[in-house]
PDB file of C-alpha atoms in Angstrom:
ATOM      1  CA  MET A  13       0.000   0.000   0.000  1.00 61.00           C
ATOM      2  CA  SER A  14       1.243   3.494  -0.825  1.00 89.00           C
ATOM      3  CA  LYS A  15       0.100   6.744   0.694  1.00 93.00           C
ATOM      4  CA  PHE A  16      -0.142   9.781  -1.539  1.00 96.00           C
ATOM      5  CA  LYS A  17      -1.526  13.267  -1.231  1.00 96.00           C
ATOM      6  CA  THR A  18      -2.745  15.725  -3.774  1.00 96.00           C
ATOM      7  CA  ARG A  19      -1.580  19.283  -4.151  1.00 94.00           C
ATOM      8  CA  SER A  20      -5.036  20.338  -2.932  1.00 95.00           C
ATOM      9  CA  GLY A  21      -4.454  18.430   0.340  1.00 94.00           C
ATOM     10  CA  LYS A  22      -6.429  15.214  -0.084  1.00 95.00           C
ATOM     11  CA  THR A  23      -4.707  12.021   1.100  1.00 96.00           C
ATOM     12  CA  VAL A  24      -5.273   8.652  -0.532  1.00 96.00           C
ATOM     13  CA  ASP A  25      -4.047   5.087  -0.071  1.00 95.00           C
ATOM     14  CA  LEU A  26      -3.495   3.334  -3.390  1.00 96.00           C
ATOM     15  CA  ASN A  27      -3.231  -0.450  -3.298  1.00 95.00           C
ATOM     16  CA  GLN A  28      -3.991  -3.577  -5.317  1.00 95.00           C
ATOM     17  CA  ASN A  29      -7.705  -3.212  -4.548  1.00 95.00           C
ATOM     18  CA  ASN A  30      -7.693   0.120  -6.420  1.00 95.00           C
ATOM     19  CA  PHE A  31      -5.358  -0.986  -9.227  1.00 96.00           C
ATOM     20  CA  LYS A  32      -6.931  -0.902 -12.694  1.00 93.00           C
ATOM     21  CA  ALA A  33      -4.191  -1.067 -15.338  1.00 91.00           C
ATOM     22  CA  GLN A  34      -0.540  -0.580 -16.133  1.00 92.00           C
ATOM     23  CA  GLY A  35       1.066   0.722 -19.286  1.00 86.00           C
ATOM     24  CA  GLY A  36       4.385   2.045 -20.468  1.00 86.00           C
ATOM     25  CA  GLU A  37       3.966   5.330 -18.615  1.00 90.00           C
ATOM     26  CA  GLY A  38       2.702   4.160 -15.265  1.00 94.00           C
ATOM     27  CA  LYS A  39      -0.116   2.649 -13.233  1.00 95.00           C
ATOM     28  CA  ILE A  40      -3.780   3.585 -13.045  1.00 95.00           C
ATOM     29  CA  TYR A  41      -5.778   3.347  -9.821  1.00 96.00           C
ATOM     30  CA  ILE A  42      -9.446   4.156  -9.250  1.00 96.00           C
ATOM     31  CA  VAL A  43     -10.908   5.303  -5.939  1.00 96.00           C
ATOM     32  CA  GLY A  44     -14.544   6.358  -6.071  1.00 94.00           C
ATOM     33  CA  ASP A  45     -14.988   8.638  -9.072  1.00 94.00           C
ATOM     34  CA  THR A  46     -11.319   9.643  -9.243  1.00 96.00           C
ATOM     35  CA  VAL A  47      -8.571   8.106 -11.374  1.00 96.00           C
ATOM     36  CA  TYR A  48      -4.997   8.318 -10.105  1.00 97.00           C
ATOM     37  CA  LYS A  49      -2.170   8.020 -12.608  1.00 96.00           C
ATOM     38  CA  VAL A  50       1.150   7.211 -10.924  1.00 96.00           C
ATOM     39  CA  TRP A  51       3.958   7.626 -13.426  1.00 96.00           C
ATOM     40  CA  GLU A  52       7.019   5.426 -13.766  1.00 93.00           C
ATOM     41  CA  SER A  53      10.166   7.074 -12.406  1.00 89.00           C
ATOM     42  CA  GLY A  54      11.489   9.677 -14.837  1.00 88.00           C
ATOM     43  CA  LYS A  55       8.450   9.594 -17.139  1.00 91.00           C
ATOM     44  CA  MET A  56       6.199  12.155 -15.423  1.00 93.00           C
ATOM     45  CA  ILE A  57       5.142  15.021 -17.665  1.00 94.00           C
ATOM     46  CA  PRO A  58       6.148  18.503 -16.494  1.00 95.00           C
ATOM     47  CA  GLU A  59       3.832  20.247 -14.066  1.00 93.00           C
ATOM     48  CA  LYS A  60       3.676  23.204 -16.447  1.00 96.00           C
ATOM     49  CA  LYS A  61       2.108  20.946 -19.098  1.00 97.00           C
ATOM     50  CA  ILE A  62      -0.468  19.737 -16.586  1.00 95.00           C
ATOM     51  CA  ASN A  63      -1.359  23.357 -15.886  1.00 94.00           C
ATOM     52  CA  GLU A  64      -1.648  24.086 -19.607  1.00 97.00           C
ATOM     53  CA  LEU A  65      -3.900  21.052 -20.132  1.00 97.00           C
ATOM     54  CA  ASN A  66      -6.329  22.469 -17.571  1.00 93.00           C
ATOM     55  CA  VAL A  67      -7.634  24.983 -20.133  1.00 95.00           C
ATOM     56  CA  LEU A  68      -9.208  22.037 -21.992  1.00 97.00           C
ATOM     57  CA  ASP A  69     -12.290  22.280 -19.816  1.00 96.00           C
ATOM     58  CA  HIS A  70     -14.612  20.422 -22.166  1.00 97.00           C
ATOM     59  CA  PRO A  71     -16.789  17.940 -20.219  1.00 95.00           C
ATOM     60  CA  LYS A  72     -15.732  15.050 -22.475  1.00 96.00           C
ATOM     61  CA  ILE A  73     -11.981  15.641 -22.135  1.00 98.00           C
ATOM     62  CA  ILE A  74     -10.497  13.661 -19.262  1.00 97.00           C
ATOM     63  CA  ARG A  75      -7.544  15.852 -18.368  1.00 97.00           C
ATOM     64  CA  PRO A  76      -5.180  16.018 -15.399  1.00 96.00           C
ATOM     65  CA  GLU A  77      -6.869  17.842 -12.536  1.00 95.00           C
ATOM     66  CA  ASP A  78      -4.720  17.684  -9.407  1.00 96.00           C
ATOM     67  CA  ILE A  79      -1.061  16.896  -8.817  1.00 96.00           C
ATOM     68  CA  LEU A  80      -0.248  13.668  -6.949  1.00 96.00           C
ATOM     69  CA  LEU A  81       2.648  13.767  -4.466  1.00 96.00           C
ATOM     70  CA  ASP A  82       4.506  10.944  -2.760  1.00 93.00           C
ATOM     71  CA  SER A  83       5.524  10.868   0.926  1.00 92.00           C
ATOM     72  CA  LYS A  84       8.536  13.098   0.128  1.00 93.00           C
ATOM     73  CA  ASN A  85       6.331  15.685  -1.639  1.00 93.00           C
ATOM     74  CA  LYS A  86       7.753  14.690  -5.016  1.00 93.00           C
ATOM     75  CA  VAL A  87       5.367  15.011  -7.978  1.00 94.00           C
ATOM     76  CA  VAL A  88       4.656  11.447  -9.136  1.00 95.00           C
ATOM     77  CA  GLY A  89       1.338  11.697 -10.943  1.00 96.00           C
ATOM     78  CA  TYR A  90      -2.028  13.357 -11.156  1.00 97.00           C
ATOM     79  CA  THR A  91      -5.739  12.808 -10.735  1.00 97.00           C
ATOM     80  CA  MET A  92      -8.475  12.734 -13.366  1.00 97.00           C
ATOM     81  CA  LYS A  93     -12.224  12.262 -13.466  1.00 96.00           C
ATOM     82  CA  LEU A  94     -13.478   8.729 -13.986  1.00 95.00           C
ATOM     83  CA  VAL A  95     -15.256   8.092 -17.281  1.00 93.00           C
ATOM     84  CA  PRO A  96     -18.798   7.161 -16.226  1.00 84.00           C
ATOM     85  CA  ASP A  97     -21.099   4.278 -17.018  1.00 78.00           C
ATOM     86  CA  ASN A  98     -18.853   1.219 -17.481  1.00 87.00           C
ATOM     87  CA  ALA A  99     -17.018   2.719 -20.445  1.00 93.00           C
ATOM     88  CA  VAL A 100     -15.179   0.645 -23.027  1.00 94.00           C
ATOM     89  CA  PRO A 101     -12.434   1.681 -25.470  1.00 94.00           C
ATOM     90  CA  LEU A 102     -13.721   2.946 -28.806  1.00 97.00           C
ATOM     91  CA  ALA A 103     -11.607   0.221 -30.438  1.00 96.00           C
ATOM     92  CA  GLN A 104     -13.889  -2.391 -28.900  1.00 96.00           C
ATOM     93  CA  ILE A 105     -17.085  -1.063 -30.457  1.00 96.00           C
ATOM     94  CA  LEU A 106     -15.530  -0.701 -33.905  1.00 95.00           C
ATOM     95  CA  THR A 107     -15.852  -4.432 -34.497  1.00 95.00           C
ATOM     96  CA  ARG A 108     -19.000  -5.648 -36.221  1.00 96.00           C
ATOM     97  CA  THR A 109     -19.303  -8.541 -33.757  1.00 97.00           C
ATOM     98  CA  TYR A 110     -19.469  -6.153 -30.798  1.00 97.00           C
ATOM     99  CA  ARG A 111     -21.913  -3.764 -32.505  1.00 97.00           C
ATOM    100  CA  ASP A 112     -24.226  -6.614 -33.502  1.00 97.00           C
ATOM    101  CA  ARG A 113     -24.090  -8.229 -30.054  1.00 97.00           C
ATOM    102  CA  GLU A 114     -24.651  -4.930 -28.180  1.00 96.00           C
ATOM    103  CA  GLY A 115     -27.142  -3.379 -30.604  1.00 96.00           C
ATOM    104  CA  VAL A 116     -24.963  -0.412 -31.547  1.00 97.00           C
ATOM    105  CA  THR A 117     -26.722   1.163 -34.512  1.00 97.00           C
ATOM    106  CA  PRO A 118     -25.203   3.141 -37.389  1.00 97.00           C
ATOM    107  CA  GLN A 119     -27.031   6.200 -35.999  1.00 97.00           C
ATOM    108  CA  CYS A 120     -25.295   5.660 -32.660  1.00 97.00           C
ATOM    109  CA  MET A 121     -21.908   5.395 -34.368  1.00 97.00           C
ATOM    110  CA  ASN A 122     -22.642   8.566 -36.333  1.00 97.00           C
ATOM    111  CA  GLU A 123     -23.418  10.417 -33.093  1.00 97.00           C
ATOM    112  CA  LEU A 124     -20.138   9.263 -31.565  1.00 97.00           C
ATOM    113  CA  VAL A 125     -18.229  10.491 -34.635  1.00 97.00           C
ATOM    114  CA  LYS A 126     -19.949  13.888 -34.289  1.00 98.00           C
ATOM    115  CA  GLN A 127     -18.928  14.043 -30.616  1.00 98.00           C
ATOM    116  CA  ILE A 128     -15.315  13.261 -31.516  1.00 97.00           C
ATOM    117  CA  ALA A 129     -15.355  15.961 -34.215  1.00 97.00           C
ATOM    118  CA  ASP A 130     -16.831  18.481 -31.744  1.00 97.00           C
ATOM    119  CA  GLY A 131     -14.136  17.653 -29.199  1.00 97.00           C
ATOM    120  CA  ILE A 132     -11.344  17.977 -31.750  1.00 97.00           C
ATOM    121  CA  ARG A 133     -12.722  21.345 -32.883  1.00 98.00           C
ATOM    122  CA  PHE A 134     -12.778  22.482 -29.235  1.00 98.00           C
ATOM    123  CA  ILE A 135      -9.146  21.433 -28.730  1.00 98.00           C
ATOM    124  CA  HIS A 136      -7.845  22.915 -31.966  1.00 97.00           C
ATOM    125  CA  LYS A 137      -9.588  26.272 -31.396  1.00 97.00           C
ATOM    126  CA  LYS A 138      -7.242  26.835 -28.475  1.00 97.00           C
ATOM    127  CA  PRO A 139      -4.048  28.476 -29.786  1.00 97.00           C
ATOM    128  CA  GLY A 140      -1.134  26.042 -29.595  1.00 97.00           C
ATOM    129  CA  TYR A 141      -3.225  22.960 -28.725  1.00 98.00           C
ATOM    130  CA  LEU A 142      -3.454  19.834 -30.876  1.00 97.00           C
ATOM    131  CA  GLN A 143      -4.661  16.319 -30.300  1.00 96.00           C
ATOM    132  CA  VAL A 144      -1.682  14.485 -31.764  1.00 92.00           C
ATOM    133  CA  ASP A 145      -2.507  10.866 -30.892  1.00 88.00           C
ATOM    134  CA  GLY A 146      -6.178  10.428 -31.737  1.00 89.00           C
ATOM    135  CA  ASN A 147      -6.232   6.672 -32.144  1.00 92.00           C
ATOM    136  CA  GLU A 148      -9.103   4.319 -31.296  1.00 94.00           C
ATOM    137  CA  PHE A 149      -7.598   3.496 -27.882  1.00 93.00           C
ATOM    138  CA  ASN A 150      -7.587   7.136 -26.762  1.00 94.00           C
ATOM    139  CA  TYR A 151     -11.366   7.375 -26.600  1.00 97.00           C
ATOM    140  CA  MET A 152     -13.711   5.719 -24.127  1.00 96.00           C
ATOM    141  CA  VAL A 153     -17.390   5.149 -24.900  1.00 97.00           C
ATOM    142  CA  THR A 154     -20.004   4.856 -22.182  1.00 95.00           C
ATOM    143  CA  GLY A 155     -21.716   1.516 -21.664  1.00 92.00           C
ATOM    144  CA  LYS A 156     -24.887   2.865 -23.270  1.00 94.00           C
ATOM    145  CA  HIS A 157     -22.815   3.903 -26.301  1.00 96.00           C
ATOM    146  CA  ASP A 158     -24.134   7.451 -26.182  1.00 95.00           C
ATOM    147  CA  HIS A 159     -21.088   9.465 -25.080  1.00 97.00           C
ATOM    148  CA  VAL A 160     -17.429   9.433 -26.049  1.00 98.00           C
ATOM    149  CA  TYR A 161     -14.606  10.750 -23.856  1.00 98.00           C
ATOM    150  CA  PHE A 162     -11.068  11.779 -24.777  1.00 97.00           C
ATOM    151  CA  ILE A 163      -8.363  10.083 -22.710  1.00 94.00           C
ATOM    152  CA  ASP A 164      -4.541  10.047 -22.802  1.00 91.00           C
ATOM    153  CA  VAL A 165      -4.701  13.828 -22.876  1.00 95.00           C
ATOM    154  CA  ASN A 166      -1.135  14.128 -21.591  1.00 94.00           C
ATOM    155  CA  SER A 167      -0.002  13.381 -25.168  1.00 93.00           C
ATOM    156  CA  PHE A 168      -1.730  16.518 -26.522  1.00 97.00           C
ATOM    157  CA  GLN A 169       0.371  19.381 -27.800  1.00 97.00           C
ATOM    158  CA  THR A 170       0.158  22.501 -25.640  1.00 98.00           C
ATOM    159  CA  PRO A 171       1.674  25.963 -26.245  1.00 98.00           C
ATOM    160  CA  SER A 172       4.896  25.183 -24.349  1.00 98.00           C
ATOM    161  CA  PHE A 173       5.086  21.482 -25.308  1.00 97.00           C
ATOM    162  CA  PRO A 174       4.849  20.980 -29.084  1.00 93.00           C
TER     163      PRO A 174
END
């Protein structure tokens, strides 16, 4: 078990019960409706980039919200909102088998594409911001297949981090 605190003063214990996934950048934990990303040593994005990502205040963009500190007050990660409603990666619903089994209609898929386009327009209207890794694994779709969320936002270009 590891104790962490956020820059805003909240303390949290992250353990195997909260563990969700691990990738090349770090580990993901979920406690309640908050996601905690704990980065691998030396891979944490700069705090300035986290601050710049905060301007992407679109409700469907899951961006870093609060800085996560270890017991020595070293920045080791950040918090994000949890994507609601048993979300699945967009890649999963792109298969015909999944769409047929789950009843995902062409109209539903069209609505999701419109939501992605709206989100990209929102991002790219901000001077110096680009979504540079918009692949099918960087979107999560709610279990009802009616909303799409942008994830892996730390890879976005910001004014100071092209």
